[in-house]
PDB file of C-alpha atoms in Angstrom:
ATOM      1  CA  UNK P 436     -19.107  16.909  40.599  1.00 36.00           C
ATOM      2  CA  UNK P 437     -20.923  13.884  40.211  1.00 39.00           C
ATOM      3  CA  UNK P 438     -23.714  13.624  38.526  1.00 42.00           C
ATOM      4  CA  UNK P 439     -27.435  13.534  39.936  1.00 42.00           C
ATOM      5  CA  UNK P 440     -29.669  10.035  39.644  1.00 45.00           C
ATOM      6  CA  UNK P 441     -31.560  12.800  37.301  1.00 47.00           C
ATOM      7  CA  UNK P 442     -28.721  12.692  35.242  1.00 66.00           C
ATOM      8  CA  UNK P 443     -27.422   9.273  35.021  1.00 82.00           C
ATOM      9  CA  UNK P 444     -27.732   7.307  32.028  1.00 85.00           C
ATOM     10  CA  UNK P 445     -26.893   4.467  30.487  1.00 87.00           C
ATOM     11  CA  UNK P 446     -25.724   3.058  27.117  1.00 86.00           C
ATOM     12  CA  UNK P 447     -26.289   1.059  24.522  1.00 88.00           C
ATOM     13  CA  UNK P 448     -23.615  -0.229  22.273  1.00 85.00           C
ATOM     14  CA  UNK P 449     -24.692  -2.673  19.337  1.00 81.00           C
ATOM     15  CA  UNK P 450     -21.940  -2.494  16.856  1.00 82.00           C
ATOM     16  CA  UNK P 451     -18.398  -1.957  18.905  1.00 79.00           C
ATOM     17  CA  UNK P 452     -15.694  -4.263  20.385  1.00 81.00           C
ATOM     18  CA  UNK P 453     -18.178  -5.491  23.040  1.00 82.00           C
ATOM     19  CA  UNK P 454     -21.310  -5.148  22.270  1.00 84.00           C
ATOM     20  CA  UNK P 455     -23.745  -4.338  25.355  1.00 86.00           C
ATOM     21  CA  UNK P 456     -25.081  -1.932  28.002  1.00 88.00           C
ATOM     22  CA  UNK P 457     -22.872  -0.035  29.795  1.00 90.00           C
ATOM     23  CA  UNK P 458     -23.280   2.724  32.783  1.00 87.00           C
ATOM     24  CA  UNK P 459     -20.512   5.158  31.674  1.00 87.00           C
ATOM     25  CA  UNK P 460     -19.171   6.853  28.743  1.00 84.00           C
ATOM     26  CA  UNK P 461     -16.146   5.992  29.769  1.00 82.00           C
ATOM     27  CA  UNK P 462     -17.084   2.237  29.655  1.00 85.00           C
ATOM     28  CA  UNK P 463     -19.031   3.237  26.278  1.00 84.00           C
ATOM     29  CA  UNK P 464     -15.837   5.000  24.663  1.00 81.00           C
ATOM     30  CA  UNK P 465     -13.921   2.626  24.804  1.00 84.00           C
ATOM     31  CA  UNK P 466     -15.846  -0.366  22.940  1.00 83.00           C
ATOM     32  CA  UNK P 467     -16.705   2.656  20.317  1.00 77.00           C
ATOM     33  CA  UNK P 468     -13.676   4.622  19.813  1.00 75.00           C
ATOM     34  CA  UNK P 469     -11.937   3.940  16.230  1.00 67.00           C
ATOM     35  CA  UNK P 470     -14.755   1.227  15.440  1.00 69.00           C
ATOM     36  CA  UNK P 471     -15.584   1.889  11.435  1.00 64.00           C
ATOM     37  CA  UNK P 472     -19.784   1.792  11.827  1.00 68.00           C
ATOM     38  CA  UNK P 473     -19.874   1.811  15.420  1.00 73.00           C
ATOM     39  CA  UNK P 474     -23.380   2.326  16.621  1.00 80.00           C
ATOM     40  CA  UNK P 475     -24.562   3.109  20.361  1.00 82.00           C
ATOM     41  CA  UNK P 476     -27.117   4.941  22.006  1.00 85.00           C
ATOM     42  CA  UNK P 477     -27.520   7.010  25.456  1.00 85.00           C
ATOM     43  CA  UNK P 478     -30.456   6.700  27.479  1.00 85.00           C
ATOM     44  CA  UNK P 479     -32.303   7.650  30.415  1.00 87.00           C
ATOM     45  CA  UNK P 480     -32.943   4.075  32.220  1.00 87.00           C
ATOM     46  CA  UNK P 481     -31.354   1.079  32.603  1.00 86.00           C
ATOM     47  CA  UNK P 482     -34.668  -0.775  31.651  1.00 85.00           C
ATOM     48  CA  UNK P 483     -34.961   1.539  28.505  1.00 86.00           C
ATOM     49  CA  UNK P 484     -31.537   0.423  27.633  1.00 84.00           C
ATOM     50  CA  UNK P 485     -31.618  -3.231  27.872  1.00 83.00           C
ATOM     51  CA  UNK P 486     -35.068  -2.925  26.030  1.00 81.00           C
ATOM     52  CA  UNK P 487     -33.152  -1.357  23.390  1.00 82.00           C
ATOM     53  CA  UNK P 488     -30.291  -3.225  23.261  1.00 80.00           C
ATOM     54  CA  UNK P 489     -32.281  -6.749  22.969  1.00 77.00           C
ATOM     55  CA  UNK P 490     -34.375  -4.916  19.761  1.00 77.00           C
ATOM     56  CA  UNK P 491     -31.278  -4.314  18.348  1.00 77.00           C
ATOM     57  CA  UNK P 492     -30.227  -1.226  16.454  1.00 72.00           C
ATOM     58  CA  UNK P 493     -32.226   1.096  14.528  1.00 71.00           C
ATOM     59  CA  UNK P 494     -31.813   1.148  11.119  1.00 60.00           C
ATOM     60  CA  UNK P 495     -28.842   3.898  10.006  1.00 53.00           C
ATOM     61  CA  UNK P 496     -29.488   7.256   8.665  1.00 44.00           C
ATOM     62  CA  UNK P 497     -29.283   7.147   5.248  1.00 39.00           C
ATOM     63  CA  UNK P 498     -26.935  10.050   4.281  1.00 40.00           C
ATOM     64  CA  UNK P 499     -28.117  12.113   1.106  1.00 38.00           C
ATOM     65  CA  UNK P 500     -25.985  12.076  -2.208  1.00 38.00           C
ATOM     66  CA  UNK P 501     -25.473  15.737  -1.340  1.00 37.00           C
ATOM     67  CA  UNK P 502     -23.527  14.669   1.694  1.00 38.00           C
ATOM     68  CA  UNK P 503     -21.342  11.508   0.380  1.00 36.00           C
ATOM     69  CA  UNK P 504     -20.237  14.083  -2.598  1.00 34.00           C
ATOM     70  CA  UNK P 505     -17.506  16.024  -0.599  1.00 38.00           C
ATOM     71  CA  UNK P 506     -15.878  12.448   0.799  1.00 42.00           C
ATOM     72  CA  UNK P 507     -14.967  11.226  -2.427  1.00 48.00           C
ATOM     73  CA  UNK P 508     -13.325  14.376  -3.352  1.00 50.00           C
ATOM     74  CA  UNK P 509      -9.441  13.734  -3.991  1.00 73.00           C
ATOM     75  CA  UNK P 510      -9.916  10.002  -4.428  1.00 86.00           C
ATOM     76  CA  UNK P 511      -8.985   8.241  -7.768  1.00 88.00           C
ATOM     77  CA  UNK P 512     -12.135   6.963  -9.389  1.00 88.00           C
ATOM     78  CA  UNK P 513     -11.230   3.055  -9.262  1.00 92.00           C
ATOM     79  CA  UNK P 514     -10.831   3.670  -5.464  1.00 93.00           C
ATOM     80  CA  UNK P 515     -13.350   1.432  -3.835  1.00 92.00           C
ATOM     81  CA  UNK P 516     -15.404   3.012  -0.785  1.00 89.00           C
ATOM     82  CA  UNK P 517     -16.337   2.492   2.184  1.00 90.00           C
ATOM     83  CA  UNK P 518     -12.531   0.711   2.453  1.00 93.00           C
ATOM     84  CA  UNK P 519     -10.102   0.596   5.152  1.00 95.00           C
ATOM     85  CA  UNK P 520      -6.155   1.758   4.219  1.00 96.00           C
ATOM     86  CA  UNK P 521      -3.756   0.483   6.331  1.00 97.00           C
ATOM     87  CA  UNK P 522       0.283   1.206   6.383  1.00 97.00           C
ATOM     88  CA  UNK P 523       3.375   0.901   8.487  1.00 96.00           C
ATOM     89  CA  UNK P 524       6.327   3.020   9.051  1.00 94.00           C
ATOM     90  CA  UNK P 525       9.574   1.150  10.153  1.00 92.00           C
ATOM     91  CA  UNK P 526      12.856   3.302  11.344  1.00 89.00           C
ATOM     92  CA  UNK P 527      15.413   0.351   9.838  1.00 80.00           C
ATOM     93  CA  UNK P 528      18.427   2.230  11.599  1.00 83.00           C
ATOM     94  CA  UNK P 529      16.257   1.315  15.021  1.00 86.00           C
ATOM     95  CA  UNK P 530      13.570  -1.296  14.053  1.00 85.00           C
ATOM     96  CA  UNK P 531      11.099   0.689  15.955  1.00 92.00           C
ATOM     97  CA  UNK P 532       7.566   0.202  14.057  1.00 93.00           C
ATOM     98  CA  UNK P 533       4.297   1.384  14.533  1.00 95.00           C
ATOM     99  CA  UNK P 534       1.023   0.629  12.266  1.00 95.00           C
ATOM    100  CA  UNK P 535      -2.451   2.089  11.639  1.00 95.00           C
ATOM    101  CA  UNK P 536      -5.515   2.274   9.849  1.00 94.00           C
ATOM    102  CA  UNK P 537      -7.763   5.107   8.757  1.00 94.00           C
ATOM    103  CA  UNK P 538     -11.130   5.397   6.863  1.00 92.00           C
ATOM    104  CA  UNK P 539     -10.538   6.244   3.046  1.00 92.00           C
ATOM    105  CA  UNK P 540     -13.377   8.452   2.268  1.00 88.00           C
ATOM    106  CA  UNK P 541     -12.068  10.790   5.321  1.00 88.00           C
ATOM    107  CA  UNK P 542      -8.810  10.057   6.505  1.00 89.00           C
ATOM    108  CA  UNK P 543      -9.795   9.248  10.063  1.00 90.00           C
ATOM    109  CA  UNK P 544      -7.746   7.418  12.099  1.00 91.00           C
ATOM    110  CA  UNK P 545      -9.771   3.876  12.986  1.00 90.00           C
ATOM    111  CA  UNK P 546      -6.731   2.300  15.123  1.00 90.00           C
ATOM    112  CA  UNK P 547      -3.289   3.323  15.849  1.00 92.00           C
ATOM    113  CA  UNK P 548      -0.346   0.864  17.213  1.00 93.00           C
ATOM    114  CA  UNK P 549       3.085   1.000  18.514  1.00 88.00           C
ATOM    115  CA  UNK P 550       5.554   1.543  18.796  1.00 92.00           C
ATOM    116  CA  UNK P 551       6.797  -1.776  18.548  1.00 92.00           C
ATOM    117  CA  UNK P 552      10.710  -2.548  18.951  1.00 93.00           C
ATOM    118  CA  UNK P 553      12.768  -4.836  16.850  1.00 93.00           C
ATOM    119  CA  UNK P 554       9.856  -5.176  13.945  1.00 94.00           C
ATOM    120  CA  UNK P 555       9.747  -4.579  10.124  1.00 94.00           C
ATOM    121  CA  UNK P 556       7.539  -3.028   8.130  1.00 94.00           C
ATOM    122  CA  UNK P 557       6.197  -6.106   6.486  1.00 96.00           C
ATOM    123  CA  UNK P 558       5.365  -7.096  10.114  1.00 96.00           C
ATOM    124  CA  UNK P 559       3.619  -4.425  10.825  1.00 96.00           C
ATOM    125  CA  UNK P 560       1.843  -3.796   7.522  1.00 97.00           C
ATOM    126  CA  UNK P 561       0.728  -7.549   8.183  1.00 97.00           C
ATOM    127  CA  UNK P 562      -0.875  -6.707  11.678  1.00 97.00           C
ATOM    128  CA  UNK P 563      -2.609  -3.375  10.415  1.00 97.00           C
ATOM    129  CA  UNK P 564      -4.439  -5.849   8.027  1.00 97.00           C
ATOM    130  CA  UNK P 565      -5.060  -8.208   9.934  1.00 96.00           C
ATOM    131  CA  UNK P 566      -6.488  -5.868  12.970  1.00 95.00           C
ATOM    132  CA  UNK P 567      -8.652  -3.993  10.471  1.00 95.00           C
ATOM    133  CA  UNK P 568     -10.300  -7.829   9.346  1.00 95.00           C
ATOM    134  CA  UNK P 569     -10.282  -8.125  12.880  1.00 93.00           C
ATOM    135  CA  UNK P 570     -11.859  -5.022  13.688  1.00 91.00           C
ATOM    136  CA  UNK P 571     -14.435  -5.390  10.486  1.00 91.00           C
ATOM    137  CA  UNK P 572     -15.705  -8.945  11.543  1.00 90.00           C
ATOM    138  CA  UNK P 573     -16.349  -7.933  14.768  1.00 87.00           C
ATOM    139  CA  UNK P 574     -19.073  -5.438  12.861  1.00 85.00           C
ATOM    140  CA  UNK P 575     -20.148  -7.916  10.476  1.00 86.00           C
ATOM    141  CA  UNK P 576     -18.682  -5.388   7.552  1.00 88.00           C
ATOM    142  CA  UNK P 577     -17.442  -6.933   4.172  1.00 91.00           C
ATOM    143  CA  UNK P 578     -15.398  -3.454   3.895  1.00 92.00           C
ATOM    144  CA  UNK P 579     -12.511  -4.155   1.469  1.00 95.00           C
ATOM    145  CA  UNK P 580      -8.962  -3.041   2.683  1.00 96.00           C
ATOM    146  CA  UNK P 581      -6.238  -1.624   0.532  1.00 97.00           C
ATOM    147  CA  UNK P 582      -2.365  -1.989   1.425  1.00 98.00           C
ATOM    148  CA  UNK P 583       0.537  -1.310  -0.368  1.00 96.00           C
ATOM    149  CA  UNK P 584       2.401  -4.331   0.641  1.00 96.00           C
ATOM    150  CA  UNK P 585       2.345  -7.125  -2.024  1.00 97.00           C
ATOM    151  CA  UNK P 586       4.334  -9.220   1.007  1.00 97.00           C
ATOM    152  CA  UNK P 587       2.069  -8.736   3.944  1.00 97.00           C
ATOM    153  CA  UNK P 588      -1.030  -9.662   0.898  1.00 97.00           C
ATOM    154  CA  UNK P 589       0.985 -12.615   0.915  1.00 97.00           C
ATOM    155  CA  UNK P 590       1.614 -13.523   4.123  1.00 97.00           C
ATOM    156  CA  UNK P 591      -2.346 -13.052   5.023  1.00 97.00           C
ATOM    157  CA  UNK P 592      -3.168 -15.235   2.387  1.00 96.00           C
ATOM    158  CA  UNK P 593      -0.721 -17.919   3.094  1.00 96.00           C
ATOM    159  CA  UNK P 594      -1.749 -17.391   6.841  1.00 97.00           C
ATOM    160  CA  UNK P 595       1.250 -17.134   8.383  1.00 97.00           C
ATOM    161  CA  UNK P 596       4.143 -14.340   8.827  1.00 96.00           C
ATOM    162  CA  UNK P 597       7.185 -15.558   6.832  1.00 95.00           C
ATOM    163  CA  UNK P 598       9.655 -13.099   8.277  1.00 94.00           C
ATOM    164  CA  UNK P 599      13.081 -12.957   8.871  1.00 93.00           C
ATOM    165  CA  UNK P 600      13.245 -10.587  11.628  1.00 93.00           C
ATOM    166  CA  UNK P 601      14.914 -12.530  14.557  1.00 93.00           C
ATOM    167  CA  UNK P 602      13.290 -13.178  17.861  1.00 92.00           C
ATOM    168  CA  UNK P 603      14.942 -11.463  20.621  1.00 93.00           C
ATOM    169  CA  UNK P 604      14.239 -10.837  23.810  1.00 93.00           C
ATOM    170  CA  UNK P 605      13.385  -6.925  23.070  1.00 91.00           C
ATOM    171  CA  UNK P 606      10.412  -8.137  20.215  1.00 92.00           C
ATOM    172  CA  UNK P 607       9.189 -11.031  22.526  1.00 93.00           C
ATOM    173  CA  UNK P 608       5.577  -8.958  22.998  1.00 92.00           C
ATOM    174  CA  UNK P 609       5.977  -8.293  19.382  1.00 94.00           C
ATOM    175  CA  UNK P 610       6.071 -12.205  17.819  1.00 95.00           C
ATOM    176  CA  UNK P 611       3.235 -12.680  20.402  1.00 95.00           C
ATOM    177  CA  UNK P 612       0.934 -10.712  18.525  1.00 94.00           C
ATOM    178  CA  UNK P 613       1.980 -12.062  15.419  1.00 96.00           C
ATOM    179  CA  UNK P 614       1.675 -15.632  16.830  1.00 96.00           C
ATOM    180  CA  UNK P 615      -1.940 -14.097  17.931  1.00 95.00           C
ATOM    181  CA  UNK P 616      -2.485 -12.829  14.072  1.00 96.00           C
ATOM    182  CA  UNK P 617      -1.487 -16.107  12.620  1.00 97.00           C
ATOM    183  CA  UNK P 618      -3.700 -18.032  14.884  1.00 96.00           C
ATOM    184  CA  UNK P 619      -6.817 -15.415  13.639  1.00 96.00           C
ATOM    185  CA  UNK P 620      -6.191 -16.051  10.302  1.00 96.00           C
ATOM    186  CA  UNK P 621      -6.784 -19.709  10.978  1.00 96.00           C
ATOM    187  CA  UNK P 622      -9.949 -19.504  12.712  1.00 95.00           C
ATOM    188  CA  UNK P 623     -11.612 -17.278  10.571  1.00 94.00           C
ATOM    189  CA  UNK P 624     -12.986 -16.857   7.202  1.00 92.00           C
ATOM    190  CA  UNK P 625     -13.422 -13.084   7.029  1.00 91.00           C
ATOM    191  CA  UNK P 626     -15.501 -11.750   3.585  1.00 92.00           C
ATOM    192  CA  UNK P 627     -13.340  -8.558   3.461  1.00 93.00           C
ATOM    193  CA  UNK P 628     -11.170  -8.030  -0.065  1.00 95.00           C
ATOM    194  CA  UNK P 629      -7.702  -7.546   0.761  1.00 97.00           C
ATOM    195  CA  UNK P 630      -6.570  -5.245  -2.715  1.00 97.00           C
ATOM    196  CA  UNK P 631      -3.488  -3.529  -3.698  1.00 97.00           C
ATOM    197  CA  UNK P 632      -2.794  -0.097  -3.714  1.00 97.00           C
ATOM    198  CA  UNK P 633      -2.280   1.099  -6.791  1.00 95.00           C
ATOM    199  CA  UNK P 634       0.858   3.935  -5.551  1.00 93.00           C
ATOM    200  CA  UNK P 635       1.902   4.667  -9.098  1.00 92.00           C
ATOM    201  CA  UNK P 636      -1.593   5.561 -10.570  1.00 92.00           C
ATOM    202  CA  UNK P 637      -3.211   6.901  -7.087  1.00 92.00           C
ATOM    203  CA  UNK P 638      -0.182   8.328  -5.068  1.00 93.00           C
ATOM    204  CA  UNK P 639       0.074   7.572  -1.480  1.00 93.00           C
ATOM    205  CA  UNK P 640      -2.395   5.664   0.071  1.00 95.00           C
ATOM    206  CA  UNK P 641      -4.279   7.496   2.890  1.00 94.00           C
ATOM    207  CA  UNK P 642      -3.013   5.595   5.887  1.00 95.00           C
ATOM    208  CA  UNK P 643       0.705   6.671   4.780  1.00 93.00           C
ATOM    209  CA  UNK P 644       2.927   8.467   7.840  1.00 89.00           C
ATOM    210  CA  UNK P 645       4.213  10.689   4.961  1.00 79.00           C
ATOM    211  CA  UNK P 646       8.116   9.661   6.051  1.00 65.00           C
ATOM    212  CA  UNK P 647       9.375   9.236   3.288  1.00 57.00           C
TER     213      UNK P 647
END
C-alpha cells in the first residue's frame, strides 16, 4: 500500500554518487549503496530537506576507542586504516573477470563488477582501483587503497592500460571502460595512496575471491 502524505518523506544525501534531495529510498539507495562515508538523512518535509541539504551535513559521530577496537582485530599492524582493498579474479581457461572492492577494517563489500568477458586480471585489478579513486573523490576522501598488483600500480601511474589482451568484438563494452578509466586518470589528480599489499607478510588481502 502506498504510503499516506503523513508518511512521506524525503531525503537528503550529502556525501553519495549524486549528492541531493531525493523523494524515495529507492532514489536515495541508490546514490548511497556501497559509498565508503556515505552520509544522508530522512525527513519529514521537502522544505526541511532542502534546508538541510543547503547547511550541509552534520558533523559525524565520533565513534569511541571502545568501538574502533574490534575492527582492527585480524589486521597486521602496518595495515593502514580507513583503506580500500581491491582485487580481481580472472578464469584464464574463459577470460571471464569480475572485480571489487571492500572496506578493510570490516570486509564490506563497497562495489562489485562483472562479469566481464574476454578480460585479464591486470585489467580488472586496474578498474577496481581506479573505481575506488573514483568512488573516493567523489567523497572528497584521501583513503589510501591497497592492491596486490605491482602491474595495475603501474599502469595507474603511467595512466594508461598497457595490456595485451586483444580487442574483440565479445570485450568491446569491456575496452570502453578502460578507455573511460584512462581518460579519468587524465583529468584528475586524486590525493588517495595507491600501496602494495604486502601478501607474504599479511596473507591475502581482504578483497581476495579466495579462488585460488
Amino acid at each position: 500500500m502506498p504510503p499516506s502524505k503523513q508518511e512521506r518523506k524525503w531525503y537528503v544525501v550529502w556525501a553519495g554518487h549524486n549528492p541531493g534531495v531525493y523523494d524515495t529510498w529507492n532514489e536515495c539507495r541508490i546514490q548511497v549503496e556501497g559509498v565508503p562515508g556515505a552520509r544522508y538523512k530522512s525527513f519529514s518535509s521537502q522544505a526541511a530537506a532542502y534546508d538541510a541539504f543547503a547547511q550541509g551535513a552534520p558533523p559525524a559521530a565520533t565513534r569511541t576507542n571502545k568501538e574502533r577496537t574490534p575492527m582492527r582485530r585480524g589486521l597486521p599492524a602496518a595495515v593502514r586504516v580507513p583503506s580500500v582493498c581491491v582485487d580481481a579474479a580472472c578464469d584464464m581457461t574463459t577470460g571471464v573477470m569480475e572485480y571489487r572492492g571492500v572496506d578493510t577494517e570490516t570486509g564490506n563489500v563497497l562495489f562489485s563488477m562483472g562479469p566481464y568477458h574476454g578480460a585479464s586480471n591486470n585489467i580488472g585489478e586496474f578498474l577496481a582501483i581506479v573505481h575506488a579513486l573514483s568512488l573516493l573523490a567523489q567523497q572528497r576522501l584521501a583513503t589510501p587503497i591497497y592492491t596486490d598488483s605491482k602491474t595495475a600500480m603501474a599502469w595507474v601511474r603511467k595512466k594508461v592500460a598497457k595490456t595485451t589482451v586483444a580487442h574483440t568484438a565479445a570485450n568491446a563494452k569491456l575496452f570502453e571502460l578502460v578507455a573511460r578509466a584512462e581518460a579519468w586518470l587524465r583529468a584528475n589528480n586524486p590525493p588517495n595512496q595507491v600501496l602494495k599489499w604486502d601478501t607474504k607478510e599479511w596473507g591475502e588481502i581482504p578483497a581476495d575471491y579466495g579462488r585460488k
